[in-house]
Short mmCIF file of C-alpha atoms and ligand atoms in Angstrom, two decimals:
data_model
loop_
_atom_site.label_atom_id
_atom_site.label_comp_id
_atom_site.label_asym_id
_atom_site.label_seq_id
_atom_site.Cartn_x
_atom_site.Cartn_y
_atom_site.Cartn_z
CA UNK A 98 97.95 71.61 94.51
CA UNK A 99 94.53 70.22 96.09
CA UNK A 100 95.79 71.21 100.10
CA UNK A 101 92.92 72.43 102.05
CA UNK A 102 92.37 75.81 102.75
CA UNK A 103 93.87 75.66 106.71
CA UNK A 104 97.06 74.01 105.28
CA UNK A 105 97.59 76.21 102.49
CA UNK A 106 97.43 78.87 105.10
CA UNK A 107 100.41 77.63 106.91
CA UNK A 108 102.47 76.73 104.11
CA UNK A 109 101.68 78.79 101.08
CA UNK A 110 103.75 81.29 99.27
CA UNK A 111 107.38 81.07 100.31
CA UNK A 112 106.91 79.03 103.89
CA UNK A 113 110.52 78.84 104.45
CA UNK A 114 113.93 81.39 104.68
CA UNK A 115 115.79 80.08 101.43
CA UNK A 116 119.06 81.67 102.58
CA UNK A 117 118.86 79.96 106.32
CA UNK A 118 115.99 77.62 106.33
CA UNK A 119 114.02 79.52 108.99
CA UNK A 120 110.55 78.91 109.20
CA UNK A 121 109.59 82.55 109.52
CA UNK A 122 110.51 84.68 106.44
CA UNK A 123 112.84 87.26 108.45
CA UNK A 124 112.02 90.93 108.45
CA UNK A 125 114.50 92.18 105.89
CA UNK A 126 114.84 95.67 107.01
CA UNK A 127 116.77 97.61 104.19
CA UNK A 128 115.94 100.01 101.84
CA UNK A 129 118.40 98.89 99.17
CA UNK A 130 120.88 96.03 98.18
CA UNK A 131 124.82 95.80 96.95
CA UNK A 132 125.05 95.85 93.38
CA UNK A 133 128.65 94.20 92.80
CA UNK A 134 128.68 95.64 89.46
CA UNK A 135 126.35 97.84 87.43
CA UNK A 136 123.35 96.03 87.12
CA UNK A 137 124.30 93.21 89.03
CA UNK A 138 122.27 92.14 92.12
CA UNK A 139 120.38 89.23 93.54
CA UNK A 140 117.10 90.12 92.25
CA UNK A 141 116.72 93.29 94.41
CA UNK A 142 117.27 96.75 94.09
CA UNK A 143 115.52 98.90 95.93
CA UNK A 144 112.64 97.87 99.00
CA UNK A 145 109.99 100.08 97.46
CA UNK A 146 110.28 97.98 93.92
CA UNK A 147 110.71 94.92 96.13
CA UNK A 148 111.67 93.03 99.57
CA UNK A 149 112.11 89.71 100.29
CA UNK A 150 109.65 90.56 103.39
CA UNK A 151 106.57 91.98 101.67
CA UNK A 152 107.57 89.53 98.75
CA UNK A 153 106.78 86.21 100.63
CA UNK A 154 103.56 88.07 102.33
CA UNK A 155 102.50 88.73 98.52
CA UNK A 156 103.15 85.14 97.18
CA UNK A 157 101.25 83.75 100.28
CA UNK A 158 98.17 85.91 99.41
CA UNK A 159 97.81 85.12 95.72
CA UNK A 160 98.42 81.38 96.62
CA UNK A 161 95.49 82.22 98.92
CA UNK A 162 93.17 83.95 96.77
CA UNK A 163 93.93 81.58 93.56
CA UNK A 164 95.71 84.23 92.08
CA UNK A 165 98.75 84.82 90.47
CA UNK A 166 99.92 88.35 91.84
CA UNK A 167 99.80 89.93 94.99
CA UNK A 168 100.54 92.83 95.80
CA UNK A 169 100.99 94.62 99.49
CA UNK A 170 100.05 98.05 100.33
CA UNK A 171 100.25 100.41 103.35
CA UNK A 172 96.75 100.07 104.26
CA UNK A 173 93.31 98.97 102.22
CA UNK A 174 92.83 102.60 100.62
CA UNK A 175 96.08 103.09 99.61
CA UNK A 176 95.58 99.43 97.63
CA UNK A 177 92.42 101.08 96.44
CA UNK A 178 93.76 104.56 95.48
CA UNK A 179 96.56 102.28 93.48
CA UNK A 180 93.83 100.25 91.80
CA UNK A 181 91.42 103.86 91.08
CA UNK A 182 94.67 105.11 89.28
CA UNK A 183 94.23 102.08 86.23
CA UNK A 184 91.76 104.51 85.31
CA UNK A 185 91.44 108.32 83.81
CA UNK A 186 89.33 111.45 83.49
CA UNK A 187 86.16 110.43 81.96
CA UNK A 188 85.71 106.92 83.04
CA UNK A 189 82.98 105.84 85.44
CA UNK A 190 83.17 103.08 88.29
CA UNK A 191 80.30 101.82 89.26
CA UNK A 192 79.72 100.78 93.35
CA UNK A 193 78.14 98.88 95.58
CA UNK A 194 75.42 100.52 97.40
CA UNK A 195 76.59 99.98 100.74
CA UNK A 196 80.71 100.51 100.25
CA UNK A 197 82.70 101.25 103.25
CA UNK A 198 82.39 104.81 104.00
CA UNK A 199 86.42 105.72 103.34
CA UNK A 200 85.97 103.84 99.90
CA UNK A 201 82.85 106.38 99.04
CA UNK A 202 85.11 109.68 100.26
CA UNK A 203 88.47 108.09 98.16
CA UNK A 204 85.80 108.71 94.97
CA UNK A 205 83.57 111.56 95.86
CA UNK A 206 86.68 113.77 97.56
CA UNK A 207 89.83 112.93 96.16
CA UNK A 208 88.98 110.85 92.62
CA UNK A 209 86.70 113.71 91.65
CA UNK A 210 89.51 115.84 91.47
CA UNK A 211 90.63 114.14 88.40
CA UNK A 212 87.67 113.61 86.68
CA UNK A 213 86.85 109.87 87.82
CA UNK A 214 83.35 109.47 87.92
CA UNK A 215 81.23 107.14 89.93
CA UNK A 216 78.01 106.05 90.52
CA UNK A 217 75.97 103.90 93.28
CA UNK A 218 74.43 100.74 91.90
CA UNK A 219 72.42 97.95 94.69
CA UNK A 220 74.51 95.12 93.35
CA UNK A 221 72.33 92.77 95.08
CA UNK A 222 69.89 93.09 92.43
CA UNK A 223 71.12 92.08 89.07
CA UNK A 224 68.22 93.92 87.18
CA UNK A 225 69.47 96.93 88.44
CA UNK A 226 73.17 96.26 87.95
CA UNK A 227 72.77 94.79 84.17
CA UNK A 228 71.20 98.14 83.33
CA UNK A 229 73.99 99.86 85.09
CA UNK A 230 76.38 98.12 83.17
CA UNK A 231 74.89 98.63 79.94
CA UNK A 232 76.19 102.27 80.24
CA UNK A 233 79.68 100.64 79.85
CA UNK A 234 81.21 101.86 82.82
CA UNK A 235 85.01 100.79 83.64
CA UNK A 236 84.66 98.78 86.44
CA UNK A 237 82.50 97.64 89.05
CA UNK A 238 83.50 98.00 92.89
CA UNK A 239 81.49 95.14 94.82
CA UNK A 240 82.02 94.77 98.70
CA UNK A 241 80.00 91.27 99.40
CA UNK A 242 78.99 90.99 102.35
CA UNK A 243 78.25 94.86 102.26
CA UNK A 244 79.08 97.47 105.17
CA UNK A 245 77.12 97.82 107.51
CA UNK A 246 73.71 96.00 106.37
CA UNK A 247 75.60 92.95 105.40
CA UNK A 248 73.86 92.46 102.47
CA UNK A 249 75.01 89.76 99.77
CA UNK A 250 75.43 90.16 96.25
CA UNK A 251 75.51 87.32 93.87
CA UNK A 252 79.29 88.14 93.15
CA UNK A 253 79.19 85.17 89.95
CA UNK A 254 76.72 86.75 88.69
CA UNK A 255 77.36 90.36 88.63
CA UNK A 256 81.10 89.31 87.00
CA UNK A 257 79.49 87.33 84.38
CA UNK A 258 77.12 90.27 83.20
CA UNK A 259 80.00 92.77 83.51
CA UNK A 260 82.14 90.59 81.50
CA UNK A 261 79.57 90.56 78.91
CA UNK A 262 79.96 94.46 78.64
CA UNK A 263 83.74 94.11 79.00
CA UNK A 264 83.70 95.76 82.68
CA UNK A 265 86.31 95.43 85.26
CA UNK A 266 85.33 93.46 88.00
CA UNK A 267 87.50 94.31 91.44
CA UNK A 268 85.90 92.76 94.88
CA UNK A 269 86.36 94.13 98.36
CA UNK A 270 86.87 90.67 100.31
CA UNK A 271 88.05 92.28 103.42
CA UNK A 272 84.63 90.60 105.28
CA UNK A 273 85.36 87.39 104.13
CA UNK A 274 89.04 86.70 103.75
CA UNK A 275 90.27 83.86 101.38
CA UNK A 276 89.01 81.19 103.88
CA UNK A 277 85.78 82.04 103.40
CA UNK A 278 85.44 83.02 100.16
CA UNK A 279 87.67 83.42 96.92
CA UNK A 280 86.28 85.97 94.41
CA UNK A 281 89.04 85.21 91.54
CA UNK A 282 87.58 82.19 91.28
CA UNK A 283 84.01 83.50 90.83
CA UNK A 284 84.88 85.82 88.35
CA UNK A 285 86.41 88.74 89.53
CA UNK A 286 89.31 90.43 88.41
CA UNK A 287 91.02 91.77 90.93
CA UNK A 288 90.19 91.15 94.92
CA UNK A 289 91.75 93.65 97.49
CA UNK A 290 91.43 93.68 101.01
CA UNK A 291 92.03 95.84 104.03
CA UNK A 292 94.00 93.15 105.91
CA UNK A 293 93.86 95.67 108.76
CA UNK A 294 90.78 93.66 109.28
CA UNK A 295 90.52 89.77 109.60
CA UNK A 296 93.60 89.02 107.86
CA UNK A 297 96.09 91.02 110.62
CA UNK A 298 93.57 90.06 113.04
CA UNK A 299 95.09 91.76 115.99
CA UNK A 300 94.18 95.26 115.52
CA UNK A 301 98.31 95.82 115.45
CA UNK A 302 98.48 97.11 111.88
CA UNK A 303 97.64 98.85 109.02
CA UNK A 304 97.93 96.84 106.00
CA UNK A 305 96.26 96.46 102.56
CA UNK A 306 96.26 94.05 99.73
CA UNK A 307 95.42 93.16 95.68
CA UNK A 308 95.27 89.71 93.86
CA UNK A 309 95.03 89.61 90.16
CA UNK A 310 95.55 86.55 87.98
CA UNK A 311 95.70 88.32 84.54
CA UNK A 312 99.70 89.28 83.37
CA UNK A 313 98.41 92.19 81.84
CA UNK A 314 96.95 93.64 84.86
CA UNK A 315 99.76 92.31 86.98
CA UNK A 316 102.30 94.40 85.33
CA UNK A 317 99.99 97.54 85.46
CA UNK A 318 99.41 97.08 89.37
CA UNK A 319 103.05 96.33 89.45
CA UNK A 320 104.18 99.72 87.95
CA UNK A 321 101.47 101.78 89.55
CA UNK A 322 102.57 99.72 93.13
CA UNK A 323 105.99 100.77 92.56
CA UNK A 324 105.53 104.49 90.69
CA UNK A 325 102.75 105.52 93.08
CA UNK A 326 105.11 103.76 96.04
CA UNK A 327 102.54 103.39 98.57
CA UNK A 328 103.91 100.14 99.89
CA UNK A 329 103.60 97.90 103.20
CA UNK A 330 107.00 98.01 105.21
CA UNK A 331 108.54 95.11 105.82
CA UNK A 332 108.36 94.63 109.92
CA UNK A 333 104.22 95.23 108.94
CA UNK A 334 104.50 92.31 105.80
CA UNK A 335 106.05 90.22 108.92
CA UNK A 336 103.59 90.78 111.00
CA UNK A 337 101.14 90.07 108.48
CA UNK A 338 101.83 86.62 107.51
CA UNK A 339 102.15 85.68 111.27
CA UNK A 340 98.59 86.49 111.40
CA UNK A 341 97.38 85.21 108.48
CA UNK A 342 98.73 81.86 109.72
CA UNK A 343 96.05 81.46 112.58
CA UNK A 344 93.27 82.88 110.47
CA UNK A 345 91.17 79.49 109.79
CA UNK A 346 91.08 78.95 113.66
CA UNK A 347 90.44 82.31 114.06
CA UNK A 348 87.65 82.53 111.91
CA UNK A 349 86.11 79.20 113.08
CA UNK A 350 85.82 81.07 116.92
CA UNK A 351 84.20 83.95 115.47
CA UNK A 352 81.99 82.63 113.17
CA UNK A 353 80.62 80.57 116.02
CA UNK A 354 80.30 83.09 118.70
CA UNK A 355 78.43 85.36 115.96
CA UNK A 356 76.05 82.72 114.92
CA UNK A 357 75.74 82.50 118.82
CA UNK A 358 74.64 86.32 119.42
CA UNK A 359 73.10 86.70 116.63
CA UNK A 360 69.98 84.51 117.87
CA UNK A 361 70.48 86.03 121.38
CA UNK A 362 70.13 89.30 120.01
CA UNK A 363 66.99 87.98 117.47
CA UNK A 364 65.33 87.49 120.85
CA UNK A 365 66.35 90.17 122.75
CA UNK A 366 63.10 93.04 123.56
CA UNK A 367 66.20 95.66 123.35
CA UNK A 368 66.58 95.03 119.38
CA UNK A 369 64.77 96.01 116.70
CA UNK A 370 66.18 94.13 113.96
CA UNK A 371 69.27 92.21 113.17
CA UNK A 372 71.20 91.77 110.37
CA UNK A 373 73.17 88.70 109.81
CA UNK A 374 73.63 87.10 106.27
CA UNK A 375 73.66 83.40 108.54
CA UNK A 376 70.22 84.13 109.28
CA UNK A 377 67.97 81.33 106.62
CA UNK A 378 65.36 84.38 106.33
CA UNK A 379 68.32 86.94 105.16
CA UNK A 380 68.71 88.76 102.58
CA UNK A 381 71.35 86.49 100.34
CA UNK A 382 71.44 83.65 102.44
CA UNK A 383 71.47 81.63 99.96
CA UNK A 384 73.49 83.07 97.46
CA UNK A 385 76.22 83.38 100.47
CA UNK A 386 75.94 79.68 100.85
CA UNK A 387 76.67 78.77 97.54
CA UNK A 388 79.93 81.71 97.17
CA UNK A 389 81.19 80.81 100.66
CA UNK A 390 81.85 78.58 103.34
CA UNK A 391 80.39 80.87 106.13
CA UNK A 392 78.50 83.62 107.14
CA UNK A 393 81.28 85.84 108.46
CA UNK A 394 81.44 87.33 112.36
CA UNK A 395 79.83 90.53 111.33
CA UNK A 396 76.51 91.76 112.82
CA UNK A 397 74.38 95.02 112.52
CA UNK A 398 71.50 95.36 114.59
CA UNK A 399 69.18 98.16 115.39
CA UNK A 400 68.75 99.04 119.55
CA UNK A 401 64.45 99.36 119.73
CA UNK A 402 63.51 103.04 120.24
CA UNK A 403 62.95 102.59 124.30
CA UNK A 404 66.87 101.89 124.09
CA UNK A 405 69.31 104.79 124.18
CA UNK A 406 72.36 104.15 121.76
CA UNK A 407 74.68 106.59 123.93
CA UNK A 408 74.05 104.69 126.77
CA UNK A 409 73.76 101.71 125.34
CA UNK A 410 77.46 102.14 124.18
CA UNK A 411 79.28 103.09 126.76
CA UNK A 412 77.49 100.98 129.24
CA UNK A 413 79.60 97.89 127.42
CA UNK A 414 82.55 96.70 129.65
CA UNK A 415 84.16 94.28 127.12
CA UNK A 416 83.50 94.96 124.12
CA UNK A 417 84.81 98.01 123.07
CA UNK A 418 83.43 100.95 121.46
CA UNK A 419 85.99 101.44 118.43
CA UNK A 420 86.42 101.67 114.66
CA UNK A 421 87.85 98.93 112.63
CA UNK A 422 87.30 95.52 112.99
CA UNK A 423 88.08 91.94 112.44
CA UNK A 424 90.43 91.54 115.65
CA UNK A 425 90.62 89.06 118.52
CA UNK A 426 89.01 91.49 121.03
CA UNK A 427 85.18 92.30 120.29
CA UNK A 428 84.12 95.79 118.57
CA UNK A 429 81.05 98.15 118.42
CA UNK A 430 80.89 101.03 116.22
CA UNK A 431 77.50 103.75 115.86
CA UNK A 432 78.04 103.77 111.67
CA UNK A 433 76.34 107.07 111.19
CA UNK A 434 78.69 108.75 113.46
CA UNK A 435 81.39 106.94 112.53
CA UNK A 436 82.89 104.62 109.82
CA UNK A 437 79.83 105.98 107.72
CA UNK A 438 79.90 109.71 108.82
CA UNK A 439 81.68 110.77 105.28
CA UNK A 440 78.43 109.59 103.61
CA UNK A 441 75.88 111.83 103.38
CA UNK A 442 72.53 111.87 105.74
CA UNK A 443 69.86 111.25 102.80
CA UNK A 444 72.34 108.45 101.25
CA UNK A 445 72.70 106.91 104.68
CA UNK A 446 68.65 107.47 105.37
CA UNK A 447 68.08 106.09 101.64
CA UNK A 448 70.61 102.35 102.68
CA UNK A 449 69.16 102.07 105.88
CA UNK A 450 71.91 103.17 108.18
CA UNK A 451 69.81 104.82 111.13
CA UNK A 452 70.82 106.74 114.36
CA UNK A 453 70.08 103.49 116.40
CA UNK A 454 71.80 101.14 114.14
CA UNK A 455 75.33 99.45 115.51
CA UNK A 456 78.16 97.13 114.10
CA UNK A 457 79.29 94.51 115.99
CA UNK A 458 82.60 92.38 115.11
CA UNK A 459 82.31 89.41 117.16
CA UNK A 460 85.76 88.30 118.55
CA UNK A 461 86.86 85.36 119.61
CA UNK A 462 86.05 85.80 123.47
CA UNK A 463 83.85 83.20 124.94
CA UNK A 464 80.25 84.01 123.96
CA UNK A 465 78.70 83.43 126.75
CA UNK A 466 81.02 86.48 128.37
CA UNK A 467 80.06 88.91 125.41
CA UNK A 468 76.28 87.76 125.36
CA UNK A 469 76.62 88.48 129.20
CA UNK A 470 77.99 92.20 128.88
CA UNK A 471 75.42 92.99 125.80
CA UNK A 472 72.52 91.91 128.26
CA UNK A 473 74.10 94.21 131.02
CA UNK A 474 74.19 97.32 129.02
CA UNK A 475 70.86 96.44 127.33
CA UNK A 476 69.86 96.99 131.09
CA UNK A 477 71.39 100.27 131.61
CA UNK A 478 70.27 102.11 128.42
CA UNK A 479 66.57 101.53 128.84
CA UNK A 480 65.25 104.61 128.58
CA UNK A 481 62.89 106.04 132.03
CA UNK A 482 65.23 104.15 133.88
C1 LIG B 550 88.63 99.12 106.70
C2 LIG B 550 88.13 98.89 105.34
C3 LIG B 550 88.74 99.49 104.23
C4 LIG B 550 89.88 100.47 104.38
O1 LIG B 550 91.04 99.82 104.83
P1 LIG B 550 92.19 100.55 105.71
O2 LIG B 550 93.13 99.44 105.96
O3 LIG B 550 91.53 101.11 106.92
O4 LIG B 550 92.74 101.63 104.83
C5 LIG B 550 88.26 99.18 102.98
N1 LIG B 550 87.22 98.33 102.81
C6 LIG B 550 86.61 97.75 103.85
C7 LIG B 550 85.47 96.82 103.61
C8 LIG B 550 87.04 98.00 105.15
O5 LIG B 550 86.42 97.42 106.19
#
């Protein structure tokens, strides 16, 4: 099937009701199904094994990802805590340097526990990672573009030189999404995503999800999705797939407005430096072109010191100051306070992730309107003022 990536949006996975013909998988809301004799049923038994619901939502994303199995979780760390349990006391997984801060406390706080080791590795240079590797951990955890310095790592790469040490490679796609990039097909092994994020892309749910395309690995996830049972309900799996339907037109606004602020805020006196892997003099740039088809809607930039961050933040009248990302509506988070705070000080000093640094997540507003109401609180929070 050669259908471009906005069709296969709409009409991957199971794009029609088989029982009715609707064109919207219903919500099958039931925890279990008749058996009319002992062991006989229509393929269902029980809606944390499987529903019809959470079933279509993870056909649709391994059609998506060019995988073969998805699998749908309650929210991105719970798929991650599934995918951390294909592994014992004694093993090591290596990560990116710049993970999301929930993905660092999963490993130091809770994975500890049972002897799961880890280690940081700056995937976006290979030297560094081949030696890494050469230790023979597991698996390697890669988030590409990487949160909140959006840095790029040559995802290709790094799976080809685990692969040579027989390591595990599982990518963090939630920045990216299957319409921008597709990691299976790079390499990895398994992809997982807090569709929370861009895939949702409402900011109405919680929601996480895995693609493998190795059997093997399919039946472990499968067990551990089902044993460990932390599962996406089926009204969320609805809502889901409704809003993974609009996601290329989504992601064509944002990516515009961001490439839009990002020069506004190159030029702005009120910022330091900006982040932005669309950038030509960034960090990856390259390497993003050649592993995606865009740059994202991400931005970090750091407010120059006359600027005062607390200010500065609630000064904004549109966007809003807020955790997550990837929604409609425009976000702004302070990472050291907040989606990094679980990482500790000299880590965060060592990556780069100062006091005056902020995450934008562009939405899909008009630009000029967000460029308008950065400008306004630039204004406000200059300091002696
Ligand atoms: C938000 C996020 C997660 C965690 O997902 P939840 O759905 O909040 O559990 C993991 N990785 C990345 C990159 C994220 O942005």
């Amino acid at each position: 099937m050669t259908r471009k990536i906005e069709t296969q949006l709409i009409h991957a996975g199971i794009p029609e009701d088989e029982a009715t013909g609707a064109v919207n998988i219903p919500i099958y809301q039931t925890s279990t199904y008749h058996q009319t004799a002992l062991g006989v049923h229509k393929g269902w038994e029980y809606s944390r094994t499987g529903n019809p619901t959470r079933a279509a939502l993870e056909q649709l994303i391994a059609d998506l990802e060019h995988g073969t199995h998805g699998f749908a979780f309650a929210s991105g760390l719970a798929a991650l805590t599934t995918i951390l349990h294909l592994f014992s006391s004694g093993d090591e997984i290596l990560i990116s340097e710049n993970v999301y801060g929930g993905t660092y406390r999963l490993l130091a706080n809770v994975f500890d526990q049972t002897g799961l080791k880890f280690s940081i590795v700056d995937t976006t240079d290979l030297s560094k990672t081949e030696e890494a590797l050469s230790r023979h951990p597991s698996a390697i955890l890669i988030e590409s573009p990487a949160n909140p310095l959006l840095t790029i790592t040559d995802v290709e790469a790094v799976a080809q030189a685990a692969h040579r040490e027989g390591v595990l490679v599982i990518v963090d796609s939630t920045f990216m999404t299957p319409y921008l990039m597709r990691p299976l097909d790079l390499g990895a092994d398994i992809v997982v995503h807090s569709a929370t994020k861009y895939l949702g892309g409402h900011s109405d749910l919680i929601a996480g999800l895995a693609v493998v395309k190795d059997e093997e690995l399919a039946q472990k996830l499968a067990f551990l999705q089902n044993a460990a049972g932390a599962v996406l309900a089926p009204f969320d799996s609805y809502l889901l797939i409704r809003g993974i339907r609009t996601l290329g037109v989504r992601m064509d606004r944002h990516q515009e407005n961001t490439a839009a602020i990002a020069s506004f805020l190159k030029e702005s006196p009120a910022v330091k430096s900006v982040y932005y892997p669309g950038f030509e003099d960034a960090q990856g740039h390259e390497i993003q072109k050649k592993q995606a088809s865009g740059f994202g809607a991400m931005i970090s930039f750091e407010l120059a010191e006359e600027y005062d961050f607390r200010v500065f933040l609630s000064s904004l009248k549109l966007i809003y100051l807020a955790e997550s990302l990837g929604g409609v509506e425009s976000l702004i988070c302070h990472p050291s306070s907040m989606t990094h705070a679980s990482i500790p000080e000299e880590i965060r000093n060592k990556v780069g992730i100062s006091e005056q640094l902020l995450r934008l997540s562009v939405g899909i507003e008009h630009a000029e309107d967000l460029i308008e109401d950065l400008n306004q609180a630039f204004e406000q929070s200059r300091k002696g003022e």
